[in-house]
Short mmCIF file of C-alpha atoms in Angstrom, two decimals:
data_model
loop_
_atom_site.label_atom_id
_atom_site.label_comp_id
_atom_site.label_asym_id
_atom_site.label_seq_id
_atom_site.Cartn_x
_atom_site.Cartn_y
_atom_site.Cartn_z
CA UNK H 1 25.63 -14.01 1.70
CA UNK H 2 25.01 -15.76 -1.61
CA UNK H 3 25.08 -14.18 -5.06
CA UNK H 4 22.96 -15.58 -7.88
CA UNK H 5 22.24 -14.39 -11.39
CA UNK H 6 18.81 -14.46 -12.94
CA UNK H 7 17.30 -13.11 -16.17
CA UNK H 8 14.90 -10.21 -15.83
CA UNK H 9 12.90 -7.87 -18.00
CA UNK H 10 15.59 -5.61 -19.40
CA UNK H 11 15.82 -4.56 -23.01
CA UNK H 12 19.09 -5.60 -24.66
CA UNK H 13 21.21 -3.76 -27.20
CA UNK H 14 22.73 -5.79 -29.98
CA UNK H 15 26.37 -6.87 -30.51
CA UNK H 16 27.16 -7.36 -26.81
CA UNK H 17 26.88 -9.98 -24.11
CA UNK H 18 25.36 -8.35 -21.03
CA UNK H 19 24.94 -8.79 -17.35
CA UNK H 20 22.11 -6.98 -15.66
CA UNK H 21 21.03 -5.42 -12.55
CA UNK H 22 18.31 -7.43 -11.01
CA UNK H 23 15.13 -5.67 -11.19
CA UNK H 24 15.89 -3.50 -14.06
CA UNK H 25 18.73 -1.24 -14.64
CA UNK H 26 21.37 -0.02 -16.97
CA UNK H 27 22.93 -2.98 -18.72
CA UNK H 28 26.70 -3.50 -18.65
CA UNK H 29 28.85 -5.61 -21.05
CA UNK H 30 30.71 -8.72 -19.86
CA UNK H 31 32.42 -11.63 -21.56
CA UNK H 32 30.57 -14.67 -22.82
CA UNK H 33 32.62 -16.89 -20.51
CA UNK H 34 31.57 -14.95 -17.42
CA UNK H 35 27.93 -14.98 -18.46
CA UNK H 36 28.06 -18.74 -18.98
CA UNK H 37 29.74 -19.30 -15.64
CA UNK H 38 27.13 -17.13 -13.94
CA UNK H 39 24.31 -19.11 -15.48
CA UNK H 40 25.89 -22.35 -14.27
CA UNK H 41 26.22 -20.93 -10.76
CA UNK H 42 22.60 -19.87 -10.79
CA UNK H 43 21.38 -23.33 -11.68
CA UNK H 44 23.59 -24.86 -9.00
CA UNK H 45 22.14 -22.58 -6.35
CA UNK H 46 18.49 -22.80 -7.31
CA UNK H 47 17.62 -25.77 -5.12
CA UNK H 48 18.70 -23.90 -2.01
CA UNK H 49 16.23 -21.12 -2.75
CA UNK H 50 13.22 -23.01 -4.00
CA UNK H 51 11.75 -23.26 -0.52
CA UNK H 52 12.24 -19.65 0.55
CA UNK H 53 9.02 -18.44 -1.08
CA UNK H 54 10.46 -14.99 -1.73
CA UNK H 55 8.37 -13.55 -4.61
CA UNK H 56 11.35 -11.79 -6.18
CA UNK H 57 13.27 -15.07 -6.26
CA UNK H 58 10.26 -17.10 -7.40
CA UNK H 59 9.65 -14.76 -10.34
CA UNK H 60 13.27 -15.03 -11.38
CA UNK H 61 13.27 -18.82 -11.16
CA UNK H 62 10.01 -19.13 -13.07
CA UNK H 63 11.34 -16.85 -15.80
CA UNK H 64 14.57 -18.83 -15.98
CA UNK H 65 12.91 -22.19 -16.56
CA UNK H 66 10.20 -20.81 -18.82
CA UNK H 67 12.76 -19.05 -21.04
CA UNK H 68 15.95 -21.14 -21.13
CA UNK H 69 17.14 -19.50 -24.33
CA UNK H 70 16.00 -15.97 -23.44
CA UNK H 71 18.11 -13.08 -24.68
CA UNK H 72 17.08 -10.91 -21.73
CA UNK H 73 19.85 -9.56 -19.57
CA UNK H 74 21.26 -11.37 -16.54
CA UNK H 75 20.67 -9.94 -13.08
CA UNK H 76 22.99 -10.11 -10.11
CA UNK H 77 21.08 -10.62 -6.86
CA UNK H 78 22.72 -10.55 -3.45
CA UNK H 79 20.76 -12.03 -0.54
CA UNK H 80 21.59 -11.35 3.09
CA UNK H 81 18.55 -13.47 3.99
CA UNK H 82 15.40 -14.77 2.34
CA UNK H 83 13.50 -11.50 2.86
CA UNK H 84 15.99 -9.03 1.37
CA UNK H 85 17.17 -8.60 -2.20
CA UNK H 86 19.46 -6.03 -3.72
CA UNK H 87 20.15 -5.12 -7.31
CA UNK H 88 23.82 -4.54 -8.12
CA UNK H 89 25.02 -2.44 -11.03
CA UNK H 90 27.96 -4.40 -12.44
CA UNK H 91 29.78 -1.35 -13.80
CA UNK H 92 29.64 0.97 -10.79
CA UNK H 93 29.16 -1.61 -8.04
CA UNK H 94 26.26 0.40 -6.65
CA UNK H 95 23.43 -1.67 -5.17
CA UNK H 96 19.74 -0.84 -4.87
CA UNK H 97 17.04 -2.59 -2.83
CA UNK H 98 14.52 -4.37 -5.03
CA UNK H 99 11.73 -2.72 -3.02
CA UNK H 100 11.27 0.40 -0.92
CA UNK H 101 8.65 0.59 1.79
CA UNK H 102 7.26 -2.82 0.92
CA UNK H 103 5.26 -1.61 -2.08
CA UNK H 104 7.53 0.43 -4.35
CA UNK H 105 9.14 -1.86 -6.92
CA UNK H 106 12.42 -1.12 -8.61
CA UNK H 107 11.76 -0.43 -12.29
CA UNK H 108 15.15 0.53 -13.66
CA UNK H 109 18.66 1.67 -12.86
CA UNK H 110 20.55 4.35 -14.73
CA UNK H 111 23.60 6.55 -14.61
CA UNK H 112 23.83 10.33 -14.54
CA UNK H 113 26.91 11.50 -16.42
CA UNK H 114 28.26 15.01 -16.74
CA UNK H 115 30.68 16.33 -19.32
CA UNK H 116 33.51 18.41 -17.86
CA UNK H 117 34.85 21.27 -19.99
CA UNK H 118 33.63 19.46 -23.07
CA UNK H 119 36.44 16.92 -22.70
CA UNK H 120 35.55 14.18 -20.27
CA UNK H 121 32.40 12.46 -18.99
CA UNK H 122 32.29 11.69 -15.29
CA UNK H 123 29.87 9.36 -13.51
CA UNK H 124 28.06 11.63 -11.04
CA UNK H 125 25.50 9.27 -9.51
CA UNK H 126 23.62 6.07 -10.17
CA UNK H 127 19.84 6.21 -9.83
CA UNK H 128 17.03 3.75 -9.31
CA UNK H 129 13.39 4.50 -10.10
CA UNK H 130 10.62 2.89 -8.00
CA UNK H 131 6.83 2.89 -8.27
CA UNK H 132 4.04 1.64 -6.01
CA UNK H 133 2.70 -1.38 -7.86
CA UNK H 134 -0.76 -0.99 -6.27
CA UNK H 135 -1.07 2.61 -7.47
CA UNK H 136 0.04 1.64 -10.99
CA UNK H 137 -2.63 -1.04 -11.22
CA UNK H 138 -5.37 1.03 -9.61
CA UNK H 139 -4.84 4.14 -11.70
CA UNK H 140 -3.81 2.72 -15.07
CA UNK H 141 -5.16 -0.81 -15.49
CA UNK H 142 -8.71 0.21 -16.43
CA UNK H 143 -7.46 2.37 -19.30
CA UNK H 144 -4.50 0.27 -20.45
CA UNK H 145 -5.11 -3.25 -19.16
CA UNK H 146 -6.23 -4.57 -22.55
CA UNK H 147 -3.10 -3.41 -24.37
CA UNK H 148 -0.06 -5.63 -24.77
CA UNK H 149 3.30 -4.71 -23.28
CA UNK H 150 4.69 -3.95 -26.74
CA UNK H 151 1.72 -1.64 -27.46
CA UNK H 152 2.20 0.17 -24.15
CA UNK H 153 5.89 0.73 -24.81
CA UNK H 154 5.01 2.61 -28.01
CA UNK H 155 2.12 4.52 -26.42
CA UNK H 156 3.19 8.10 -25.60
CA UNK H 157 -0.07 8.76 -23.77
CA UNK H 158 0.76 5.91 -21.38
CA UNK H 159 4.01 7.57 -20.37
CA UNK H 160 2.32 10.96 -20.03
CA UNK H 161 -0.35 9.44 -17.77
CA UNK H 162 2.35 7.91 -15.55
CA UNK H 163 3.96 11.32 -15.13
CA UNK H 164 0.59 12.97 -14.43
CA UNK H 165 -1.10 10.34 -12.25
CA UNK H 166 -0.95 10.38 -8.45
CA UNK H 167 1.34 7.32 -8.33
CA UNK H 168 3.69 7.05 -5.36
CA UNK H 169 7.23 6.90 -6.74
CA UNK H 170 10.82 7.35 -5.59
CA UNK H 171 13.97 8.23 -7.47
CA UNK H 172 16.96 7.14 -5.39
CA UNK H 173 20.28 8.82 -6.21
CA UNK H 174 23.50 7.19 -4.99
CA UNK H 175 26.54 9.44 -5.26
CA UNK H 176 29.51 8.04 -7.20
CA UNK H 177 31.70 11.08 -7.85
CA UNK H 178 33.72 11.57 -4.68
CA UNK H 179 34.35 15.29 -5.28
CA UNK H 180 30.69 16.21 -5.70
CA UNK H 181 29.51 19.04 -3.43
CA UNK H 182 25.98 19.84 -2.34
CA UNK H 183 26.38 23.17 -4.13
CA UNK H 184 27.00 21.33 -7.40
CA UNK H 185 23.84 19.28 -6.85
CA UNK H 186 21.89 22.46 -6.17
CA UNK H 187 23.22 24.14 -9.32
CA UNK H 188 22.54 21.06 -11.45
CA UNK H 189 18.93 20.91 -10.28
CA UNK H 190 18.50 24.63 -10.87
CA UNK H 191 19.33 23.99 -14.51
CA UNK H 192 17.62 20.67 -15.16
CA UNK H 193 14.51 21.09 -13.00
CA UNK H 194 14.23 24.74 -14.03
CA UNK H 195 14.10 23.69 -17.68
CA UNK H 196 11.32 21.17 -16.96
CA UNK H 197 9.30 23.63 -14.88
CA UNK H 198 9.38 26.07 -17.78
CA UNK H 199 8.52 23.31 -20.25
CA UNK H 200 5.43 22.12 -18.34
CA UNK H 201 4.35 25.26 -16.51
CA UNK H 202 5.67 28.33 -18.26
CA UNK H 203 8.28 30.83 -17.12
CA UNK H 204 6.75 32.05 -13.85
CA UNK H 205 8.01 29.29 -11.56
CA UNK H 206 11.17 30.76 -10.07
CA UNK H 207 9.77 30.71 -6.54
CA UNK H 208 8.88 27.01 -6.81
CA UNK H 209 12.33 26.19 -8.16
CA UNK H 210 13.97 28.16 -5.34
CA UNK H 211 11.89 26.33 -2.72
CA UNK H 212 13.11 23.02 -4.10
CA UNK H 213 16.78 23.84 -4.58
CA UNK H 214 17.06 25.63 -1.21
CA UNK H 215 16.56 22.24 0.46
CA UNK H 216 20.12 21.34 -0.56
CA UNK H 217 21.88 23.42 2.06
CA UNK H 218 25.64 23.79 2.29
CA UNK H 219 25.63 22.11 5.71
CA UNK H 220 24.88 18.73 4.10
CA UNK H 221 27.87 16.67 3.06
CA UNK H 222 27.49 14.12 0.29
CA UNK H 223 30.61 11.94 -0.01
CA UNK H 224 30.66 8.94 -2.31
CA UNK H 225 27.94 6.52 -1.25
CA UNK H 226 25.53 9.19 0.01
CA UNK H 227 21.86 8.60 -0.83
CA UNK H 228 19.34 11.24 -1.91
CA UNK H 229 15.71 10.17 -2.24
CA UNK H 230 13.23 12.22 -4.25
CA UNK H 231 9.88 10.68 -3.34
CA UNK H 232 6.53 11.50 -4.84
CA UNK H 233 3.95 10.93 -2.10
CA UNK H 234 0.12 10.83 -2.34
CA UNK H 235 -1.36 14.18 -3.26
CA UNK H 236 1.64 15.08 -5.46
CA UNK H 237 3.90 15.89 -2.53
CA UNK H 238 7.63 15.77 -3.28
CA UNK H 239 9.58 14.66 -0.21
CA UNK H 240 13.38 14.95 -0.23
CA UNK H 241 15.70 13.02 2.07
CA UNK H 242 19.49 12.96 2.30
CA UNK H 243 20.96 9.85 3.89
CA UNK H 244 17.62 9.10 5.53
CA UNK H 245 17.04 12.60 6.92
CA UNK H 246 14.06 14.49 5.54
CA UNK H 247 15.16 17.93 4.38
CA UNK H 248 11.87 19.19 2.99
CA UNK H 249 8.55 18.47 1.28
CA UNK H 250 6.64 20.49 -1.31
CA UNK H 251 3.11 19.92 -2.58
CA UNK H 252 3.24 20.57 -6.32
CA UNK H 253 2.05 18.42 -9.19
CA UNK H 254 4.19 20.49 -11.55
CA UNK H 255 7.34 19.92 -9.51
CA UNK H 256 6.67 16.18 -9.19
CA UNK H 257 6.21 15.82 -12.92
CA UNK H 258 9.32 17.87 -13.63
CA UNK H 259 11.47 15.67 -11.38
CA UNK H 260 10.18 12.40 -12.80
CA UNK H 261 10.58 13.71 -16.34
CA UNK H 262 14.35 13.92 -15.78
CA UNK H 263 14.55 10.13 -15.45
CA UNK H 264 11.90 8.69 -17.77
CA UNK H 265 10.47 11.61 -19.70
CA UNK H 266 10.94 12.65 -23.30
CA UNK H 267 14.63 13.53 -22.92
CA UNK H 268 15.90 11.47 -19.94
CA UNK H 269 19.36 11.39 -18.37
CA UNK H 270 19.74 7.72 -19.35
CA UNK H 271 17.76 6.47 -22.35
CA UNK H 272 18.50 2.83 -21.63
CA UNK H 273 17.13 3.19 -18.10
CA UNK H 274 13.97 4.81 -19.50
CA UNK H 275 13.39 1.77 -21.74
CA UNK H 276 13.63 -0.55 -18.73
CA UNK H 277 11.36 1.65 -16.62
CA UNK H 278 8.68 1.78 -19.32
CA UNK H 279 8.92 -1.96 -19.93
CA UNK H 280 8.45 -2.82 -16.27
CA UNK H 281 5.67 -0.29 -15.74
CA UNK H 282 3.85 -1.91 -18.65
CA UNK H 283 4.44 -5.30 -17.02
CA UNK H 284 2.91 -4.08 -13.75
CA UNK H 285 -0.22 -2.91 -15.58
CA UNK H 286 -0.60 -6.38 -17.11
CA UNK H 287 -0.21 -8.33 -13.83
#
């Protein structure tokens, strides 16, 4: 396995040197010396990958040479072979595939934190947001194709249309907190999803909320490293899997929007991740 670092489309806060998670994710600070060493290693390893024709690699290499002085974040890519790429969060060590199902592209990585007794923040899970690039182009390009990326980032209607459109998407949750129970996940969703259901659909959605949260049964164990996928399938069907096992599916446009709103809506869990997701969605519309 070889690790390389490439620049990708991540927004960058000021006053820090950053490393990034390959296809978009929460940025994490590192020292200037490490960043420089990583860049040198990337250049040294480029020749070995030029002939692999992996689109993810080719995009990274093209960006690197086209923008030698770019201030975009650096991405850590780990390759088991030429056909697989993972995106590694440098703070948590959690890795995400750059694609799911061959068509859903990773747009951003974030972190769900929870404050305990008002005293301490704990890292509960890392999450990656994916979208089917074909759906994004088909459903949004006609309306937004003539706008620049910067215009799209400031366009609230664009974000609303993403939440409303029948775009296949997945939010992958990877558990970090080793003491997390399935009951805690269920309770957290009752609060957060319940708030969104009321926001978008009014107060009479208790049955829908119960159908969703009841999927997280006590029999399921979620130790550190467990994976929960919340996938929005064609026809606004929300499919939930835990460690690859499907635990339920619900057809509801309201529920799908409420789930996605948690991660890149008006008040997301991770604002930095939302910026990356919006930036890369805008990039997909332009391609």
